[in-house]
Coordinates of C-alpha atoms and ligand atoms in Angstrom, one line a residue:
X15 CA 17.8 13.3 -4.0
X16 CA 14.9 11.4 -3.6
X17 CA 14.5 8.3 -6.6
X18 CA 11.3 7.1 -7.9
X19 CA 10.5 3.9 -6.4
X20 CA 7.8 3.3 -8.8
X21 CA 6.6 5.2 -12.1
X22 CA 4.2 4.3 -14.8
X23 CA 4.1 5.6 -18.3
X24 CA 0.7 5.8 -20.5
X25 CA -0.9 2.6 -18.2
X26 CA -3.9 1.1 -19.6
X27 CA -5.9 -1.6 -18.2
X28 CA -8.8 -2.6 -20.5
X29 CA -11.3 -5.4 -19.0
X30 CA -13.3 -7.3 -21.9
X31 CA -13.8 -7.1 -25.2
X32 CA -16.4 -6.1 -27.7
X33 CA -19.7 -4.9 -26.1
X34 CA -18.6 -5.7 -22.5
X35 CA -15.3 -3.6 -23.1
X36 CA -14.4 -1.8 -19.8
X37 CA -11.7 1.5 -19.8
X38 CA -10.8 1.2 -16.5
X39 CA -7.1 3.0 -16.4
X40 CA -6.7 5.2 -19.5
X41 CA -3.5 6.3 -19.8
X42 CA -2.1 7.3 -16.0
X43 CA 1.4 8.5 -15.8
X44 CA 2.8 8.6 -12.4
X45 CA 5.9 8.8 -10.1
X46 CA 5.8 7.4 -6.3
X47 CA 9.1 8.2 -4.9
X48 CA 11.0 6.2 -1.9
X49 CA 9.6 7.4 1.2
X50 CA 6.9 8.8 -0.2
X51 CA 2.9 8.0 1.6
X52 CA 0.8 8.3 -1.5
X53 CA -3.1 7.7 -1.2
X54 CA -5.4 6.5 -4.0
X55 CA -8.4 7.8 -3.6
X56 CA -11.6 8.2 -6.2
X57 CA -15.2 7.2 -6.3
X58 CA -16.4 3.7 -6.5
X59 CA -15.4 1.9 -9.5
X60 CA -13.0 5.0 -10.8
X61 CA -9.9 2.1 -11.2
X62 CA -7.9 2.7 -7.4
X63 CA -7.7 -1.2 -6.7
X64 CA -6.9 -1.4 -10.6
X65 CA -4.5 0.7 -10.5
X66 CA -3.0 -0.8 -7.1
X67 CA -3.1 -4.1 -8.5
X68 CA -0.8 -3.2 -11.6
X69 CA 1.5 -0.9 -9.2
X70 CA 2.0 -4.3 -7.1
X71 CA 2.7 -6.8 -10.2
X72 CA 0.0 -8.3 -9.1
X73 CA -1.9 -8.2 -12.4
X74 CA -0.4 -6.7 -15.9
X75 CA -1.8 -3.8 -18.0
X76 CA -3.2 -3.7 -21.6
X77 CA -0.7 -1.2 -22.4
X78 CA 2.0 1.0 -20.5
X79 CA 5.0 0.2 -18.4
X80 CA 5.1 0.5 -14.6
X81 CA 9.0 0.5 -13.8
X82 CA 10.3 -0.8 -10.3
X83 CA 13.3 1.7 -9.0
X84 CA 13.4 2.4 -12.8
X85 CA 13.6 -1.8 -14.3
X86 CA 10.7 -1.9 -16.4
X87 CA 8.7 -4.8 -15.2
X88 CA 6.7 -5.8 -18.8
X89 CA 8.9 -8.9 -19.8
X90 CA 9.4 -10.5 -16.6
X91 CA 7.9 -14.4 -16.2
X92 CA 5.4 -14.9 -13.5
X93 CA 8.2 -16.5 -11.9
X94 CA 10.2 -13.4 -11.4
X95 CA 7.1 -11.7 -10.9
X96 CA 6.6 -13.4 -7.7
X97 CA 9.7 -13.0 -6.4
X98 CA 10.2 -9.7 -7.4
X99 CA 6.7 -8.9 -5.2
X100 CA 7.6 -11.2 -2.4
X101 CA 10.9 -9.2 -2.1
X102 CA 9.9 -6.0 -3.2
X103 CA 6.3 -5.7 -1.7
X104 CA 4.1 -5.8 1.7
X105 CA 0.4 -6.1 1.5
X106 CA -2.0 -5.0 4.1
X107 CA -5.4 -5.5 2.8
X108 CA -9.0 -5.1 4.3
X109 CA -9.7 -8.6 4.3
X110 CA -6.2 -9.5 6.6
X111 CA -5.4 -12.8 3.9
X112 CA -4.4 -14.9 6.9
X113 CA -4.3 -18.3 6.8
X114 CA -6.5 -19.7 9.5
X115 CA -5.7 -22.8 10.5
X116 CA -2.0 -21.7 10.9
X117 CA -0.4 -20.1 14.2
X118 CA -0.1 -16.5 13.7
X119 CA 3.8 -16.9 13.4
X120 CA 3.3 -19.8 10.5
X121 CA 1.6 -17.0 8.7
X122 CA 4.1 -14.3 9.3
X123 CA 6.9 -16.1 7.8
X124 CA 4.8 -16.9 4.9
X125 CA 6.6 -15.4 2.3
X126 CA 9.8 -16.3 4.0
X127 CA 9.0 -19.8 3.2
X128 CA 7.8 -19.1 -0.5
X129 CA 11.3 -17.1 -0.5
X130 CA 12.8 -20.6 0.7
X131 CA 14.4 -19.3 3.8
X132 CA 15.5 -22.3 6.5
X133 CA 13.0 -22.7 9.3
X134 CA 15.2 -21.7 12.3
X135 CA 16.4 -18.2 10.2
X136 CA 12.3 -18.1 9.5
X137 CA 11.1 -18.2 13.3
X138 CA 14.1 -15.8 14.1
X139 CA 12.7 -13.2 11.5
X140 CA 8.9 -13.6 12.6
X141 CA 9.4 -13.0 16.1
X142 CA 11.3 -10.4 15.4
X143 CA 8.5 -9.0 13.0
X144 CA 5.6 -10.0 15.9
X145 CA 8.0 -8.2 18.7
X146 CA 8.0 -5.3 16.6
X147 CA 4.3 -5.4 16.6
X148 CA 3.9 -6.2 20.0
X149 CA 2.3 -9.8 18.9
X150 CA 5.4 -12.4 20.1
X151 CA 3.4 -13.6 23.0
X152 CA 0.7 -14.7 20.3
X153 CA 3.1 -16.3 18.1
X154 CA 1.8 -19.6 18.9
X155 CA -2.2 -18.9 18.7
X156 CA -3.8 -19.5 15.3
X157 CA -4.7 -16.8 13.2
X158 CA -8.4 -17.4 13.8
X159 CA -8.1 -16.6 18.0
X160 CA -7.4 -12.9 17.3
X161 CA -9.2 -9.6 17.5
X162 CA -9.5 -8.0 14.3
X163 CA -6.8 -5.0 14.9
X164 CA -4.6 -8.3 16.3
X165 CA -5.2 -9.7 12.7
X166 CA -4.2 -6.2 11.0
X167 CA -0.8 -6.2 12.9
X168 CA 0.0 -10.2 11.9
X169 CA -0.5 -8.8 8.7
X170 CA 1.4 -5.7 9.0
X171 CA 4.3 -7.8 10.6
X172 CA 3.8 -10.6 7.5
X173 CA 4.1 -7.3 5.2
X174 CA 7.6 -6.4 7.0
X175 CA 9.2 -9.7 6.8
X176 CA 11.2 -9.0 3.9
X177 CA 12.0 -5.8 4.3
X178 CA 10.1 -4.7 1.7
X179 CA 10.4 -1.3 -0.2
X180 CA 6.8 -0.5 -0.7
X181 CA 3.7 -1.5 1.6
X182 CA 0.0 -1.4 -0.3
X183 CA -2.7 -1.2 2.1
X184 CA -5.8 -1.4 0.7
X185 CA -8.5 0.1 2.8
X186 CA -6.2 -0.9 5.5
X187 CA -8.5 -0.3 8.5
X188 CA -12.4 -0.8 6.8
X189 CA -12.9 -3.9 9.2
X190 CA -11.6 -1.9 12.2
X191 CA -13.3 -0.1 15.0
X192 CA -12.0 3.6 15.2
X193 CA -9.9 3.3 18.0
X194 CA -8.4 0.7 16.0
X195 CA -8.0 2.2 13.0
X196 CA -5.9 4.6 14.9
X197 CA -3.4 2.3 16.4
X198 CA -3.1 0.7 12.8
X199 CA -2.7 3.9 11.2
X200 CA -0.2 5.0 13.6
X201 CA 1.8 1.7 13.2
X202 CA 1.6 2.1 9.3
X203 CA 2.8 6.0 9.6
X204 CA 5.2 4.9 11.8
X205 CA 7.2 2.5 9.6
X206 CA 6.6 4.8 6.7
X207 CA 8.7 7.8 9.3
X208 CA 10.5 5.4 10.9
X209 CA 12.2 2.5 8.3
X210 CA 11.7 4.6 4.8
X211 CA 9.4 2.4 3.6
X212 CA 6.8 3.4 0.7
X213 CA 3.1 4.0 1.5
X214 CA 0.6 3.3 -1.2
X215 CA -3.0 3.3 0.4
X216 CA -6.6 3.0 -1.3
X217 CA -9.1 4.3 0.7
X218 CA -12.2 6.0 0.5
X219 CA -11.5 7.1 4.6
X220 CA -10.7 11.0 4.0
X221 CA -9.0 11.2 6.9
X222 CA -6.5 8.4 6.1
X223 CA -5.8 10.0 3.0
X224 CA -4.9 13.2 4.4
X225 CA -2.5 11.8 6.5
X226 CA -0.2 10.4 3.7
X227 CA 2.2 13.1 2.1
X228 CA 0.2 12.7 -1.3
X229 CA -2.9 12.3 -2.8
X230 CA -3.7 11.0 -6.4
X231 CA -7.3 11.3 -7.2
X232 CA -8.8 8.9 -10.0
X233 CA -11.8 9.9 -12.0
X234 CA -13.3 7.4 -14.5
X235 CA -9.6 6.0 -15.1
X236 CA -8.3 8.8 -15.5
X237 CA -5.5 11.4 -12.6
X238 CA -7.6 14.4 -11.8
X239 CA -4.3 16.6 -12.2
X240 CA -5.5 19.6 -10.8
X241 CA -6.1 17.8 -7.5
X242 CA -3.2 15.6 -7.6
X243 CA 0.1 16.8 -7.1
X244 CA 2.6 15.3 -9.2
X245 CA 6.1 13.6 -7.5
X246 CA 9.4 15.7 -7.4
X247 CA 10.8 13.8 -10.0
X248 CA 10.6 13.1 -13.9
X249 CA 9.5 9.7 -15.5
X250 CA 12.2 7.6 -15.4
X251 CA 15.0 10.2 -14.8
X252 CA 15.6 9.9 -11.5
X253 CA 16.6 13.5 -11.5
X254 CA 14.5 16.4 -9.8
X255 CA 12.3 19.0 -11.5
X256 CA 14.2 22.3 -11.1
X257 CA 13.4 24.4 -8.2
X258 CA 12.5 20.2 -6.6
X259 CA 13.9 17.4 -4.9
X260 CA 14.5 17.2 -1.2
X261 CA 14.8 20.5 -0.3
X262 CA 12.2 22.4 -2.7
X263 CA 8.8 23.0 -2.9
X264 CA 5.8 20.6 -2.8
X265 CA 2.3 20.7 -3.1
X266 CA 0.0 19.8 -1.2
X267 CA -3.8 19.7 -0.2
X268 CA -4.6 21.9 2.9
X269 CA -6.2 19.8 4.5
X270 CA -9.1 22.2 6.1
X271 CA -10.1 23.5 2.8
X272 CA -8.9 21.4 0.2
X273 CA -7.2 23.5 -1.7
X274 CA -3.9 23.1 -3.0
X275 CA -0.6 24.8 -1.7
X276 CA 2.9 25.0 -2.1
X277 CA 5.4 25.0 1.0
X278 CA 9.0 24.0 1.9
X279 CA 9.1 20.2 2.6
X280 CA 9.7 20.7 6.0
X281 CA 6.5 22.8 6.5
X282 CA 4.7 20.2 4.2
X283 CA 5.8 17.5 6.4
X284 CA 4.8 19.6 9.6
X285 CA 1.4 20.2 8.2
X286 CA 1.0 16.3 7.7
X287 CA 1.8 15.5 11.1
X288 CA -0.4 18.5 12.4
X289 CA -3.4 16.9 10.4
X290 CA -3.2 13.4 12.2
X291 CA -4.4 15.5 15.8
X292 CA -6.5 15.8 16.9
X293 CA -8.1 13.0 16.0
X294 CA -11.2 12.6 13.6
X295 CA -14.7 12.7 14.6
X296 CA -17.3 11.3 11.8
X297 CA -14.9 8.2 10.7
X298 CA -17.8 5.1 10.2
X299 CA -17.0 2.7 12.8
X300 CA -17.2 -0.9 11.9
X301 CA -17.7 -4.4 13.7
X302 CA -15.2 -6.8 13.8
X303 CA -14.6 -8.8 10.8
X304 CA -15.4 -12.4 11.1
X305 CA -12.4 -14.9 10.7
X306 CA -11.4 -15.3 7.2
X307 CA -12.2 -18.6 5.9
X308 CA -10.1 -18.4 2.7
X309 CA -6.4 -19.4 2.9
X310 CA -5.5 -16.8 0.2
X311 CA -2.7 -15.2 1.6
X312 CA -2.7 -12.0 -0.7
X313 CA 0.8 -12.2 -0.4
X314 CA 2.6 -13.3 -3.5
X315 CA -0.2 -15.2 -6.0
Ligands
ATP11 N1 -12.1 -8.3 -13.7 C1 -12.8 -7.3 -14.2 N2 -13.6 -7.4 -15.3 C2 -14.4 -6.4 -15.8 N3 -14.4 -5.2 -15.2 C3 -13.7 -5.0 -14.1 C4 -12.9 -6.0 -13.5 N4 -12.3 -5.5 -12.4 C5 -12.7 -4.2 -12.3 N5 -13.6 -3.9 -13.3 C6 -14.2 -2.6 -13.6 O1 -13.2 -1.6 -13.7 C7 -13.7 -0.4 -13.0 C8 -12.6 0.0 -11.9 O2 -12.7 -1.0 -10.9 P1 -11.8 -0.9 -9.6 O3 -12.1 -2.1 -8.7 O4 -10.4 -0.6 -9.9 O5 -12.5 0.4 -9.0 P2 -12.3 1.1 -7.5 O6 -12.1 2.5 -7.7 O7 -11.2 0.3 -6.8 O8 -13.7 0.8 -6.9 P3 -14.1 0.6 -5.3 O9 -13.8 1.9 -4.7 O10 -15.6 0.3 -5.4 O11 -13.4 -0.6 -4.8 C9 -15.1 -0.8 -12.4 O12 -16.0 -0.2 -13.3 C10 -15.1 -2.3 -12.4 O13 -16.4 -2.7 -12.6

């Protein structure tokens, strides 16, 4: 049976007040389960980094619960808020968050040290991470001497360090070339396949977003449901919709046309794959992003 890893019931994030009141979630209900690649995707300003931001703990709703393998989150401090994201949570955002005045292996074990982890046990854990990512031999470079898909994997391998259950990746590869955005991709599919772990991804790419398992389109706050299948499970029942669950049916977008179709998981999963090849003509290439001069590290504040 496959649990929800996260869920949300009637969330509701409200900016302002008064005149300069903003709706910007409405009321979304929503299962991710473990193992699961979801995409977010929408319009401009229809509430997918909103959204994001309350499915990561990383900022609270109005209203509404969003439940953690099935522990509401509502009355935790921020203390246990940060741990529970520095545990629970990877982030791989646009902007790569590294710190750069730090060697590239001082900011993967960042949120070991926030997790106070000993150095030795630290540096063990990060080169693992950076071998992983074929990035040990910079270990000792700063973060600043890298290309920009050299940033995106000392982030990816900074999002791994603690094992975590769930990655976000928001618009993962907008500061990549294509051919980057490939080997990115690829490396975020890969430990989504590979180690189990939970894809949620914002993107406006299309093609990104077809290659996760689901799509959840947002419209002014709001899940388009006829274009967003829902997970195989209830809210927080942890049990499968009849005729659901590992085995059953899912649907899915085709995605050629668009529409939506129901297969066997295994043929769901086989149309995934078949959707990553061959590769995308028409993706918007971008330049290199300039180092980051913030030492944010996007990974637990
Ligand atoms: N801190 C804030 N205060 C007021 N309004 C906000 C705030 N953050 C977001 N909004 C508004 O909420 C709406 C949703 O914003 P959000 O960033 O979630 O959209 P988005 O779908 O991620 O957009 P984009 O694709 O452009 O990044 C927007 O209209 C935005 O202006």
């Amino acid at each position: 049976m496959t649990a929800p890893v996260l869920e949300t019931e009637n969330l509701v994030k409200i900016y302002g007040r008064g005149e300069t009141r903003f709706d910007a979630l409405k009321g979304v209900n929503l299962q991710i389960n473990e193992g699961e690649s979801v995409a977010v995707v929408g319009k401009s300003g229809s509430g997918k980094s909103t959204l994001m931001h309350l499915l990561a703990l990383l900022d609270a709703p109005t209203h509404g619960v969003v439940a953690l393998k099935g522990q509401p989150t509502g009355d935790l401090d921020a203390k246990e808020l940060n741990e529970l994201r520095n545990s629970a949570f990877g982030f791989v955002f646009q902007q790569f968050f590294l710190t750069p005045n730090q060697t590239v292996l001082e900011n993967v074990t960042l949120p070991l040290k926030i997790a106070g982890v000993h150095a030795a046990e630290r540096k063990r854990r990060g080169m693992e991470a950076l071998e992983q990512l074929e990035m040990a031999d910079k270990a000792s470079n700063k973060a600043t001497d890298l290309s920009g898909g050299q940033k995106q994997r000392v982030v990816i391998a900074r999002a791994l360090i603690n094992n975590p259950s769930v990655i976000f990746a928001d618009e993962p590869t907008g500061n990549l070339d294509t051919a980057t955005s490939d080997v990115v991709e690829d490396i975020l599919f890969g430990l989504n396949k590979e180690k189990g772990i939970t894809l949620v991804v914002v993107t406006h790419d299309p093609d990104l977003a077809s290659r996760c398992s689901r799509q959840i389109y947002l419209v002014d706050g709001e899940i388009d449901q006829s274009a967003s299948p829902a997970a195989a499970t209830h809210m927080f029942s942890g049990r499968s919709k009849p005729g659901e669950g590992d085995n059953g049916p899912v649907t899915v977008k085709e995605p050629a046309t668009g529409q939506l179709i129901t297969l066997s998981e295994a043929d769901a999963a086989e149309l995934a794959e078949a959707a990553r090849r061959p590769r995308r003509a028409g993706r918007h290439a971008a330049p290199w992003a300039e180092p980051s001069t913030t030492d944010q590290q996007g990974v637990s504040e």
